[in-house]
């Protein structure tokens, strides 16, 4: 039985004061903390330690939005996995489509980042998903398969079970367009099949596969009801406490 995970990716939003206020609102709304669903919030780097302090006595987990492939050193502006670990982080997003699109992060680099995260006992949330042209060309399964092979399939079975995969069709991210539950389930089942082919059924059944792409309070129930959808990676809707709380409740249903 996989525990559903709802993770809020705040991206590059909020001032320090606003980040703490949102954290307070979320904690107040979550109490009593729901059983059977895990909640993670992923603020920008500068707020990680102060958010960590607020959530430290709660079951809410802290996530980061990216990490360097290097552990330490002269890499100005970068933040490494050991640093995140020491700041109280549990999850780290690897290969978000915005990192792929705007920062050229692909294939081998994402494999290195995944390794760096795991080496620091962080749990990678590895993102995959196709742009609209690729779906229109009916090449979305091939692309997602390639993204998994390049970024994850070098891992041994005991490591892959620590990874959370987020299927995020690029055409649905921040656009208000959502994959239908049928489209999400179809791709999630495909991803689980790739895991089963590589690692066997028992391993594949343990890996959580989140859906991301304009998840909101209105569509969360139907998406989370899909057999292979194990929660959501939520962008825009995670910036409003009331909406994010409704999404968390949908995962607990
Ligand atoms: C995301 O960026 O991970 C995401 C899913 O964003 P949104 O929910 O805003 O589409």
Coordinates of N, CA and C and ligand atoms in Angstrom, one line a residue:
X1 N 0.9 -1.2 0.0 CA 0.0 0.0 0.0 C 0.9 1.3 0.0
X2 N 0.7 2.1 -1.0 CA 1.5 3.3 -1.1 C 0.8 4.4 -0.4
X3 N 1.6 5.2 0.4 CA 1.0 6.3 1.1 C 1.0 7.5 0.1
X4 N -0.2 8.1 0.0 CA -0.3 9.2 -1.0 C 0.6 10.4 -0.4
X5 N 1.1 11.1 -1.4 CA 2.0 12.3 -1.1 C 1.4 13.5 -1.8
X6 N 1.2 14.6 -1.1 CA 0.8 15.9 -1.7 C 1.9 16.9 -1.4
X7 N 2.6 17.3 -2.5 CA 3.7 18.2 -2.3 C 3.4 19.5 -3.0
X8 N 3.7 20.6 -2.2 CA 3.4 22.0 -2.7 C 4.8 22.6 -3.2
X9 N 4.9 22.8 -4.5 CA 6.1 23.4 -5.0 C 5.8 24.9 -5.2
X10 N 6.4 25.7 -4.3 CA 6.1 27.1 -4.2 C 6.8 27.9 -5.3
X11 N 7.7 27.2 -6.0 CA 8.5 27.9 -7.1 C 9.2 29.2 -6.5
X12 N 9.3 30.2 -7.4 CA 10.0 31.4 -7.0 C 9.0 32.4 -6.5
X13 N 8.3 32.1 -5.5 CA 7.2 33.0 -5.0 C 7.3 33.2 -3.5
X14 N 6.7 34.3 -3.0 CA 6.6 34.6 -1.6 C 7.8 35.4 -1.1
X15 N 7.6 36.4 -0.2 CA 8.6 37.0 0.6 C 8.8 36.1 1.8
X16 N 9.9 36.4 2.6 CA 10.1 35.5 3.8 C 8.9 35.6 4.7
X17 N 8.3 36.8 5.0 CA 7.2 36.9 5.9 C 6.0 36.1 5.3
X18 N 5.8 36.2 4.0 CA 4.6 35.5 3.4 C 4.8 34.0 3.5
X19 N 6.1 33.5 3.3 CA 6.3 32.1 3.4 C 6.0 31.5 4.8
X20 N 6.4 32.3 5.8 CA 6.1 31.9 7.2 C 4.6 31.9 7.4
X21 N 3.9 32.9 6.9 CA 2.5 33.0 7.1 C 1.7 31.9 6.4
X22 N 2.2 31.6 5.2 CA 1.5 30.4 4.5 C 1.8 29.1 5.3
X23 N 3.0 29.0 5.8 CA 3.3 27.8 6.6 C 2.3 27.7 7.8
X24 N 2.2 28.8 8.5 CA 1.3 28.8 9.7 C -0.2 28.5 9.3
X25 N -0.6 29.1 8.2 CA -2.0 28.8 7.7 C -2.2 27.3 7.4
X26 N -1.2 26.8 6.8 CA -1.3 25.3 6.4 C -1.3 24.5 7.7
X27 N -0.4 24.8 8.6 CA -0.3 23.9 9.8 C -1.7 24.0 10.6
X28 N -2.2 25.3 10.7 CA -3.5 25.4 11.4 C -4.6 24.6 10.7
X29 N -4.6 24.7 9.4 CA -5.6 24.0 8.6 C -5.5 22.5 8.6
X30 N -4.2 22.0 8.8 CA -4.0 20.6 8.8 C -4.3 19.9 10.1
X31 N -4.3 20.7 11.2 CA -4.5 20.0 12.5 C -6.0 19.6 12.6
X32 N -6.3 18.4 13.1 CA -5.4 17.3 13.4 C -4.8 16.8 12.1
X33 N -3.6 16.4 12.2 CA -2.9 16.0 10.9 C -3.5 14.7 10.4
X34 N -3.8 14.8 9.1 CA -4.5 13.6 8.5 C -3.7 12.4 8.4
X35 N -4.3 11.2 8.7 CA -3.6 10.0 8.6 C -3.7 9.5 7.1
X36 N -2.7 8.8 6.7 CA -2.8 8.2 5.3 C -2.5 9.1 4.2
X37 N -2.1 10.3 4.5 CA -1.6 11.1 3.4 C -0.4 11.9 4.0
X38 N 0.7 12.0 3.2 CA 1.9 12.7 3.6 C 1.8 14.1 2.9
X39 N 2.2 15.1 3.6 CA 2.2 16.4 3.0 C 3.6 17.0 3.1
X40 N 4.1 17.6 1.9 CA 5.4 18.2 1.9 C 5.2 19.6 1.3
X41 N 6.0 20.5 1.9 CA 6.0 21.9 1.3 C 7.4 22.2 0.8
X42 N 7.5 22.9 -0.3 CA 8.8 23.1 -1.0 C 9.0 24.6 -1.3
X43 N 9.4 25.3 -0.2 CA 9.6 26.7 -0.4 C 10.9 27.0 -1.1
X44 N 11.1 28.3 -1.5 CA 12.4 28.7 -2.1 C 13.6 28.5 -1.0
X45 N 14.8 28.3 -1.5 CA 15.9 28.0 -0.7 C 16.1 28.9 0.6
X46 N 15.9 30.3 0.4 CA 16.2 31.1 1.6 C 15.3 30.9 2.8
X47 N 14.2 30.3 2.5 CA 13.2 30.1 3.6 C 13.2 28.7 4.2
X48 N 14.1 27.8 3.7 CA 14.0 26.4 4.1 C 14.2 26.3 5.7
X49 N 15.2 27.0 6.2 CA 15.5 26.7 7.6 C 14.4 27.3 8.5
X50 N 13.8 28.4 8.2 CA 12.8 29.0 9.0 C 11.5 28.2 8.9
X51 N 11.2 27.7 7.7 CA 10.0 26.8 7.6 C 10.3 25.5 8.3
X52 N 11.5 25.0 8.2 CA 11.9 23.7 8.9 C 11.6 23.9 10.4
X53 N 12.0 25.0 11.0 CA 11.8 25.3 12.4 C 10.3 25.2 12.8
X54 N 9.4 25.8 11.9 CA 8.0 25.8 12.2 C 7.4 24.4 12.1
X55 N 7.9 23.6 11.2 CA 7.2 22.3 11.0 C 7.9 21.1 11.8
X56 N 8.9 21.5 12.5 CA 9.7 20.4 13.1 C 9.0 19.4 14.0
X57 N 7.9 19.9 14.7 CA 7.2 19.0 15.6 C 6.0 18.5 14.9
X58 N 5.9 18.6 13.6 CA 4.7 18.1 12.9 C 5.1 17.0 11.9
X59 N 4.1 16.3 11.3 CA 4.5 15.3 10.3 C 4.7 15.9 8.9
X60 N 4.6 17.2 8.8 CA 4.8 17.9 7.4 C 6.3 17.8 7.1
X61 N 6.5 17.4 5.8 CA 7.9 17.3 5.4 C 8.4 18.5 4.6
X62 N 9.6 18.8 4.6 CA 10.2 19.9 3.9 C 10.8 19.4 2.6
X63 N 10.6 20.1 1.5 CA 11.2 19.8 0.2 C 11.9 21.0 -0.3
X64 N 12.9 20.7 -1.2 CA 13.6 21.8 -1.9 C 13.3 21.6 -3.4
X65 N 13.6 22.6 -4.2 CA 13.1 22.6 -5.6 C 14.2 22.1 -6.6
X66 N 15.4 22.0 -6.1 CA 16.5 21.6 -7.0 C 17.7 21.4 -6.1
X67 N 18.7 20.7 -6.6 CA 20.0 20.7 -5.9 C 21.1 20.5 -6.9
X68 N 22.3 20.9 -6.5 CA 23.5 20.7 -7.3 C 23.9 19.2 -7.5
X69 N 24.6 18.9 -8.5 CA 25.1 17.5 -8.6 C 26.4 17.4 -7.8
X70 N 27.0 18.5 -7.4 CA 28.2 18.5 -6.6 C 27.9 18.6 -5.1
X71 N 28.7 18.0 -4.3 CA 28.5 18.1 -2.8 C 28.9 19.4 -2.2
X72 N 30.1 19.9 -2.6 CA 30.6 21.1 -2.0 C 31.5 21.8 -3.1
X73 N 31.9 23.0 -2.8 CA 33.0 23.6 -3.6 C 32.7 24.9 -4.2
X74 N 33.5 25.3 -5.2 CA 33.5 26.6 -5.9 C 32.4 26.5 -7.0
X75 N 31.2 26.6 -6.6 CA 30.1 26.6 -7.6 C 29.1 27.7 -7.2
X76 N 29.5 28.9 -7.4 CA 28.8 30.1 -6.9 C 27.3 30.0 -7.3
X77 N 26.5 30.2 -6.3 CA 25.1 30.3 -6.5 C 24.4 29.0 -6.4
X78 N 25.1 27.9 -6.3 CA 24.5 26.5 -6.2 C 24.2 26.1 -4.8
X79 N 23.3 25.2 -4.6 CA 23.0 24.6 -3.3 C 23.1 23.1 -3.4
X80 N 23.8 22.5 -2.5 CA 24.1 21.1 -2.6 C 23.1 20.2 -1.8
X81 N 23.1 18.9 -2.1 CA 22.3 18.0 -1.3 C 22.7 17.9 0.2
X82 N 24.1 17.8 0.5 CA 24.4 17.8 1.9 C 23.9 19.1 2.6
X83 N 24.0 20.2 2.0 CA 23.5 21.4 2.6 C 22.0 21.3 2.9
X84 N 21.2 20.8 1.9 CA 19.8 20.7 2.1 C 19.5 19.7 3.2
X85 N 20.2 18.6 3.3 CA 20.0 17.7 4.3 C 20.2 18.3 5.7
X86 N 21.3 19.1 5.8 CA 21.7 19.7 7.1 C 20.6 20.8 7.4
X87 N 19.9 21.3 6.5 CA 18.9 22.3 6.7 C 17.5 21.7 7.1
X88 N 17.4 20.4 7.1 CA 16.2 19.7 7.5 C 15.3 19.3 6.4
X89 N 15.8 19.2 5.2 CA 15.1 18.9 4.0 C 14.9 17.4 3.9
X90 N 13.8 16.9 3.4 CA 13.5 15.5 3.2 C 13.5 15.2 1.7
X91 N 12.7 16.0 0.9 CA 12.5 15.7 -0.5 C 13.2 16.8 -1.3
X92 N 13.6 16.4 -2.5 CA 14.2 17.4 -3.4 C 13.7 17.1 -4.9
X93 N 13.1 18.1 -5.5 CA 12.7 18.0 -6.9 C 13.9 17.9 -7.8
X94 N 13.9 16.9 -8.7 CA 15.0 16.8 -9.7 C 14.3 16.8 -11.1
X95 N 14.8 17.7 -11.9 CA 14.3 17.6 -13.3 C 13.0 18.2 -13.6
X96 N 12.6 19.2 -12.7 CA 11.3 19.9 -13.0 C 11.4 20.4 -14.5
X97 N 10.2 20.5 -15.1 CA 10.2 20.9 -16.5 C 10.8 22.3 -16.7
X98 N 10.6 23.1 -15.6 CA 11.1 24.5 -15.7 C 12.7 24.5 -15.7
X99 N 13.2 23.5 -14.9 CA 14.7 23.4 -14.9 C 15.2 22.8 -16.3
X100 N 14.4 21.9 -16.8 CA 14.8 21.3 -18.2 C 14.7 22.4 -19.2
X101 N 13.6 23.2 -19.2 CA 13.3 24.2 -20.2 C 14.2 25.4 -20.1
X102 N 14.3 26.0 -18.9 CA 15.0 27.3 -18.8 C 16.5 27.1 -18.4
X103 N 16.9 26.0 -17.9 CA 18.3 25.9 -17.4 C 19.0 24.7 -18.1
X104 N 18.4 24.1 -19.1 CA 19.0 23.1 -19.9 C 19.3 21.8 -19.2
X105 N 18.6 21.5 -18.1 CA 18.9 20.3 -17.4 C 18.3 19.1 -18.0
X106 N 19.1 18.1 -18.3 CA 18.6 16.9 -19.0 C 19.4 15.7 -18.6
X107 N 19.0 14.6 -19.1 CA 19.6 13.3 -19.0 C 20.7 13.0 -18.0
X108 N 21.9 13.0 -18.4 CA 23.0 12.6 -17.5 C 23.2 13.5 -16.3
X109 N 22.9 14.8 -16.5 CA 23.0 15.7 -15.3 C 22.0 15.4 -14.3
X110 N 20.8 15.0 -14.8 CA 19.7 14.7 -13.8 C 20.0 13.4 -13.1
X111 N 20.6 12.5 -13.8 CA 21.1 11.2 -13.1 C 22.1 11.5 -12.0
X112 N 23.0 12.5 -12.3 CA 24.0 12.9 -11.3 C 23.3 13.5 -10.1
X113 N 22.3 14.4 -10.4 CA 21.6 15.1 -9.3 C 20.8 14.0 -8.4
X114 N 20.2 13.1 -9.1 CA 19.5 12.0 -8.4 C 20.4 11.3 -7.5
X115 N 21.6 11.0 -8.0 CA 22.6 10.3 -7.2 C 23.1 11.1 -6.0
X116 N 23.3 12.4 -6.3 CA 23.7 13.4 -5.2 C 22.6 13.4 -4.1
X117 N 21.4 13.5 -4.5 CA 20.3 13.5 -3.5 C 20.3 12.3 -2.6
X118 N 20.3 11.1 -3.3 CA 20.3 9.9 -2.6 C 21.5 9.7 -1.7
X119 N 22.7 10.1 -2.1 CA 23.9 10.0 -1.3 C 23.8 10.8 0.0
X120 N 22.9 11.8 0.0 CA 22.7 12.6 1.2 C 21.4 12.2 1.9
X121 N 20.9 11.1 1.6 CA 19.6 10.6 2.2 C 18.5 11.5 1.9
X122 N 18.5 12.2 0.8 CA 17.3 13.0 0.4 C 16.5 12.1 -0.5
X123 N 15.2 12.3 -0.5 CA 14.3 11.5 -1.4 C 14.0 12.4 -2.7
X124 N 14.5 11.9 -3.8 CA 14.2 12.7 -5.1 C 12.8 12.6 -5.5
X125 N 12.3 13.8 -5.9 CA 11.0 13.8 -6.6 C 11.3 14.1 -8.1
X126 N 11.4 13.0 -8.9 CA 12.0 13.1 -10.2 C 10.8 13.4 -11.2
X127 N 11.0 14.5 -11.9 CA 9.9 14.9 -12.8 C 10.1 14.4 -14.2
X128 N 9.1 14.0 -14.9 CA 9.1 13.7 -16.3 C 7.8 14.1 -16.9
X129 N 7.8 14.2 -18.2 CA 6.5 14.6 -18.9 C 6.8 15.3 -20.2
X130 N 5.8 15.3 -21.0 CA 6.1 15.7 -22.4 C 5.5 17.1 -22.7
X131 N 6.2 17.9 -23.6 CA 5.5 19.1 -24.1 C 4.4 18.8 -25.1
X132 N 3.6 19.8 -25.4 CA 2.4 19.6 -26.2 C 2.7 19.0 -27.6
X133 N 3.8 19.5 -28.2 CA 4.0 19.0 -29.6 C 4.3 17.5 -29.6
X134 N 5.0 17.1 -28.5 CA 5.3 15.7 -28.4 C 4.0 14.8 -28.2
X135 N 3.1 15.3 -27.4 CA 1.8 14.6 -27.3 C 1.1 14.6 -28.6
X136 N 1.1 15.7 -29.2 CA 0.3 15.8 -30.5 C 0.9 14.9 -31.6
X137 N 2.2 14.6 -31.4 CA 2.9 13.7 -32.3 C 2.8 12.2 -31.9
X138 N 2.1 12.0 -30.8 CA 1.9 10.7 -30.2 C 3.3 10.1 -29.8
X139 N 4.2 10.9 -29.3 CA 5.5 10.4 -28.9 C 5.7 10.5 -27.4
X140 N 4.6 10.8 -26.7 CA 4.7 11.0 -25.2 C 5.2 9.8 -24.4
X141 N 4.8 8.6 -24.8 CA 5.3 7.4 -24.1 C 6.8 7.2 -24.3
X142 N 7.2 7.4 -25.6 CA 8.7 7.3 -25.9 C 9.5 8.3 -25.1
X143 N 9.0 9.5 -25.0 CA 9.8 10.6 -24.4 C 9.9 10.3 -22.9
X144 N 8.8 9.9 -22.3 CA 8.8 9.7 -20.8 C 9.7 8.5 -20.5
X145 N 9.6 7.5 -21.4 CA 10.4 6.3 -21.2 C 11.9 6.7 -21.2
X146 N 12.3 7.5 -22.2 CA 13.6 8.0 -22.3 C 14.1 8.8 -21.1
X147 N 13.2 9.6 -20.6 CA 13.5 10.5 -19.4 C 13.8 9.6 -18.2
X148 N 13.0 8.5 -18.0 CA 13.2 7.6 -16.9 C 14.5 6.8 -17.1
X149 N 14.7 6.4 -18.3 CA 16.0 5.6 -18.5 C 17.2 6.5 -18.3
X150 N 17.2 7.7 -18.8 CA 18.3 8.6 -18.6 C 18.6 9.0 -17.2
X151 N 17.5 9.3 -16.5 CA 17.6 9.9 -15.1 C 17.6 9.0 -14.0
X152 N 16.9 7.8 -14.2 CA 16.7 6.9 -13.0 C 17.1 5.5 -13.1
X153 N 17.1 5.0 -14.3 CA 17.2 3.5 -14.5 C 18.6 3.0 -14.3
X154 N 19.6 3.8 -13.9 CA 20.9 3.4 -13.5 C 20.9 2.9 -12.0
X155 N 19.8 3.3 -11.3 CA 19.7 3.0 -9.9 C 19.5 1.6 -9.6
X156 N 20.1 1.0 -8.5 CA 19.7 -0.3 -8.1 C 18.3 -0.3 -7.5
X157 N 17.7 -1.5 -7.4 CA 16.3 -1.6 -6.9 C 16.1 -1.0 -5.5
X158 N 17.1 -1.1 -4.6 CA 16.9 -0.5 -3.3 C 16.9 1.0 -3.3
X159 N 17.5 1.6 -4.3 CA 17.5 3.0 -4.4 C 16.2 3.5 -5.1
X160 N 15.8 2.8 -6.1 CA 14.6 3.3 -6.9 C 13.3 3.4 -6.0
X161 N 13.3 2.6 -5.0 CA 12.1 2.6 -4.1 C 12.1 3.9 -3.3
X162 N 13.2 4.6 -3.2 CA 13.2 5.8 -2.4 C 12.8 7.0 -3.3
X163 N 12.7 6.8 -4.6 CA 12.4 7.9 -5.5 C 10.9 8.0 -5.7
X164 N 10.5 9.3 -5.7 CA 9.1 9.6 -6.1 C 9.1 10.1 -7.5
X165 N 8.3 9.5 -8.4 CA 8.3 10.0 -9.7 C 7.1 11.0 -9.9
X166 N 7.3 12.1 -10.5 CA 6.1 13.0 -10.8 C 6.0 13.1 -12.3
X167 N 4.8 12.6 -12.7 CA 4.4 12.8 -14.2 C 3.8 14.2 -14.3
X168 N 4.5 15.1 -15.0 CA 4.0 16.4 -15.2 C 4.0 16.8 -16.7
X169 N 2.9 16.6 -17.4 CA 2.8 17.0 -18.8 C 3.0 18.5 -18.9
X170 N 4.0 18.9 -19.7 CA 4.4 20.3 -19.7 C 3.3 21.2 -20.1
X171 N 2.4 20.7 -20.9 CA 1.3 21.5 -21.4 C 0.2 21.7 -20.3
X172 N 0.4 21.1 -19.2 CA -0.6 21.2 -18.1 C 0.0 22.0 -17.0
X173 N 1.3 22.4 -17.0 CA 1.9 23.1 -15.9 C 1.7 24.6 -16.0
X174 N 1.0 25.1 -15.0 CA 0.7 26.5 -14.9 C -0.2 27.0 -16.0
X175 N -0.9 26.2 -16.7 CA -1.7 26.6 -17.8 C -3.2 26.6 -17.5
X176 N -3.5 25.9 -16.4 CA -4.9 25.7 -16.1 C -5.5 24.5 -16.9
X177 N -4.7 24.0 -17.8 CA -5.2 22.7 -18.5 C -4.7 21.6 -17.6
X178 N -5.5 20.6 -17.5 CA -5.2 19.4 -16.7 C -5.3 18.2 -17.6
X179 N -4.4 17.2 -17.4 CA -4.6 15.9 -18.0 C -6.0 15.4 -17.5
X180 N -6.7 14.7 -18.3 CA -7.9 14.0 -17.8 C -7.5 12.9 -16.9
X181 N -8.3 12.5 -15.9 CA -7.9 11.3 -15.1 C -7.5 10.1 -16.0
X182 N -8.2 9.9 -17.2 CA -7.8 8.8 -18.0 C -6.4 9.0 -18.6
X183 N -6.1 10.2 -19.0 CA -4.8 10.5 -19.5 C -3.7 10.3 -18.5
X184 N -4.0 10.7 -17.3 CA -3.1 10.6 -16.2 C -2.9 9.1 -15.8
X185 N -4.0 8.4 -15.7 CA -3.9 7.0 -15.3 C -3.1 6.2 -16.4
X186 N -3.4 6.5 -17.7 CA -2.7 5.8 -18.8 C -1.2 6.0 -18.7
X187 N -0.8 7.2 -18.4 CA 0.7 7.5 -18.3 C 1.3 6.9 -17.0
X188 N 0.5 7.0 -16.0 CA 1.1 6.5 -14.7 C 1.2 4.9 -14.8
X189 N 0.2 4.3 -15.4 CA 0.3 2.8 -15.6 C 1.5 2.5 -16.5
X190 N 1.7 3.3 -17.5 CA 2.9 3.1 -18.4 C 4.2 3.2 -17.6
X191 N 4.3 4.2 -16.8 CA 5.5 4.4 -16.0 C 5.7 3.2 -15.0
X192 N 4.6 2.8 -14.4 CA 4.8 1.6 -13.5 C 5.2 0.4 -14.3
X193 N 4.7 0.3 -15.5 CA 5.1 -0.9 -16.3 C 6.6 -0.8 -16.7
X194 N 7.1 0.4 -16.9 CA 8.5 0.5 -17.2 C 9.3 0.1 -16.0
X195 N 8.8 0.5 -14.8 CA 9.5 0.2 -13.5 C 9.5 -1.4 -13.3
X196 N 8.3 -2.0 -13.7 CA 8.2 -3.4 -13.5 C 9.1 -4.2 -14.5
X197 N 9.2 -3.7 -15.7 CA 10.1 -4.3 -16.7 C 11.5 -4.3 -16.2
X198 N 11.9 -3.2 -15.6 CA 13.3 -3.0 -15.2 C 13.6 -3.6 -13.9
X199 N 12.7 -3.5 -12.9 CA 13.0 -3.9 -11.5 C 12.1 -5.0 -11.0
X200 N 11.1 -5.4 -11.7 CA 10.1 -6.4 -11.3 C 8.9 -5.7 -10.6
X201 N 7.8 -6.5 -10.5 CA 6.5 -6.0 -10.0 C 6.6 -5.5 -8.6
X202 N 7.3 -6.3 -7.8 CA 7.3 -6.0 -6.4 C 7.9 -4.6 -6.1
X203 N 9.0 -4.3 -6.8 CA 9.6 -2.9 -6.7 C 8.7 -1.9 -7.3
X204 N 8.1 -2.2 -8.5 CA 7.3 -1.2 -9.2 C 6.1 -0.8 -8.3
X205 N 5.5 -1.7 -7.6 CA 4.4 -1.5 -6.8 C 4.7 -0.5 -5.6
X206 N 5.9 -0.4 -5.2 CA 6.3 0.4 -4.1 C 6.5 1.9 -4.4
X207 N 6.8 2.1 -5.7 CA 7.2 3.5 -6.1 C 6.0 4.4 -6.3
X208 N 6.1 5.5 -5.6 CA 5.0 6.5 -5.7 C 5.1 7.3 -7.0
X209 N 4.0 7.5 -7.7 CA 4.0 8.3 -8.9 C 2.9 9.4 -8.8
X210 N 3.4 10.6 -8.7 CA 2.5 11.8 -8.5 C 2.1 12.3 -9.8
X211 N 0.9 12.9 -9.8 CA 0.6 13.7 -11.0 C 0.8 15.2 -10.7
X212 N 1.3 15.9 -11.7 CA 1.4 17.4 -11.6 C 1.0 18.0 -12.8
X213 N 0.4 19.2 -12.7 CA -0.1 19.9 -13.9 C -1.5 20.5 -13.6
X214 N -1.5 21.7 -13.0 CA -2.7 22.4 -12.7 C -3.7 21.6 -11.8
X215 N -3.1 20.9 -10.9 CA -4.0 20.2 -9.9 C -4.6 21.3 -9.0
X216 N -5.9 21.2 -8.8 CA -6.6 22.2 -7.9 C -7.7 21.5 -7.1
X217 N -8.4 22.3 -6.3 CA -9.4 21.7 -5.4 C -10.5 21.0 -6.2
X218 N -10.8 21.5 -7.4 CA -11.9 21.0 -8.2 C -11.5 19.7 -8.9
X219 N -10.3 19.5 -9.3 CA -10.0 18.3 -10.0 C -9.2 17.2 -9.2
X220 N -8.8 17.6 -8.0 CA -7.9 16.6 -7.3 C -8.6 15.3 -7.0
X221 N -9.9 15.3 -6.6 CA -10.6 14.1 -6.3 C -10.5 13.1 -7.4
X222 N -10.8 13.5 -8.6 CA -10.9 12.6 -9.7 C -9.5 12.1 -10.1
X223 N -8.5 13.0 -10.0 CA -7.2 12.5 -10.4 C -6.6 11.5 -9.3
X224 N -6.8 11.8 -8.1 CA -6.3 11.0 -7.0 C -7.1 9.7 -6.9
X225 N -8.2 9.6 -7.5 CA -9.0 8.3 -7.5 C -8.4 7.3 -8.4
X226 N -7.5 7.7 -9.3 CA -6.9 6.8 -10.3 C -6.0 5.8 -9.6
X227 N -6.0 4.6 -10.0 CA -5.3 3.5 -9.3 C -3.8 3.8 -9.2
X228 N -3.2 4.4 -10.2 CA -1.8 4.5 -10.2 C -1.3 6.0 -9.9
X229 N -2.3 6.8 -9.5 CA -1.9 8.2 -9.1 C -1.8 8.2 -7.6
X230 N -0.6 8.5 -7.1 CA -0.3 8.3 -5.7 C -0.2 9.7 -5.0
X231 N -0.9 10.7 -5.6 CA -0.8 12.0 -5.0 C -0.5 13.0 -6.1
X232 N -0.1 14.2 -5.6 CA 0.2 15.3 -6.6 C 1.3 16.2 -6.2
X233 N 2.0 16.7 -7.3 CA 2.9 17.8 -7.1 C 2.2 19.0 -7.6
X234 N 2.0 19.9 -6.7 CA 1.1 21.1 -6.9 C 1.9 22.4 -6.9
X235 N 1.7 23.1 -8.0 CA 2.4 24.4 -8.1 C 1.5 25.5 -7.7
X236 N 0.8 26.2 -8.6 CA 0.0 27.4 -8.3 C -0.9 27.2 -7.1
X237 N -1.6 26.1 -7.1 CA -2.6 25.9 -6.0 C -2.0 25.7 -4.6
X238 N -0.7 25.5 -4.6 CA -0.1 25.3 -3.3 C 0.2 26.7 -2.6
X239 N 0.0 27.8 -3.3 CA 0.3 29.1 -2.8 C -0.8 29.7 -2.0
X240 N -2.0 29.0 -2.1 CA -3.2 29.4 -1.3 C -3.5 28.3 -0.3
X241 N -3.4 28.7 1.0 CA -3.6 27.6 2.0 C -4.9 26.9 1.8
X242 N -6.0 27.6 1.7 CA -7.3 26.9 1.6 C -7.4 25.9 0.5
X243 N -6.9 26.3 -0.7 CA -7.0 25.4 -1.8 C -6.1 24.2 -1.6
X244 N -4.8 24.5 -1.1 CA -3.9 23.3 -0.9 C -4.5 22.4 0.1
X245 N -5.1 22.9 1.1 CA -5.7 22.0 2.2 C -6.8 21.1 1.6
X246 N -7.6 21.7 0.7 CA -8.6 20.9 0.0 C -8.0 19.8 -0.8
X247 N -6.9 20.1 -1.5 CA -6.2 19.1 -2.3 C -5.7 18.0 -1.4
X248 N -5.1 18.4 -0.2 CA -4.6 17.4 0.8 C -5.8 16.5 1.2
X249 N -7.0 17.1 1.5 CA -8.1 16.3 1.9 C -8.6 15.3 0.8
X250 N -8.5 15.8 -0.4 CA -8.9 14.9 -1.5 C -8.0 13.7 -1.6
X251 N -6.7 13.8 -1.2 CA -5.8 12.7 -1.2 C -6.1 11.7 -0.1
X252 N -6.7 12.3 1.0 CA -7.0 11.5 2.2 C -8.3 10.7 2.0
X253 N -9.1 11.0 1.0 CA -10.4 10.4 0.8 C -10.3 8.9 0.4
Ligands
LIG1 C1 4.6 22.2 -11.0 O1 5.2 23.2 -11.4 O2 5.1 21.3 -10.5 C2 3.1 22.3 -11.2 C3 2.5 21.2 -11.3 O3 2.6 23.5 -11.4 P1 1.0 23.9 -11.5 O4 0.3 23.1 -10.5 O5 0.9 25.4 -11.3 O6 0.6 23.5 -12.9

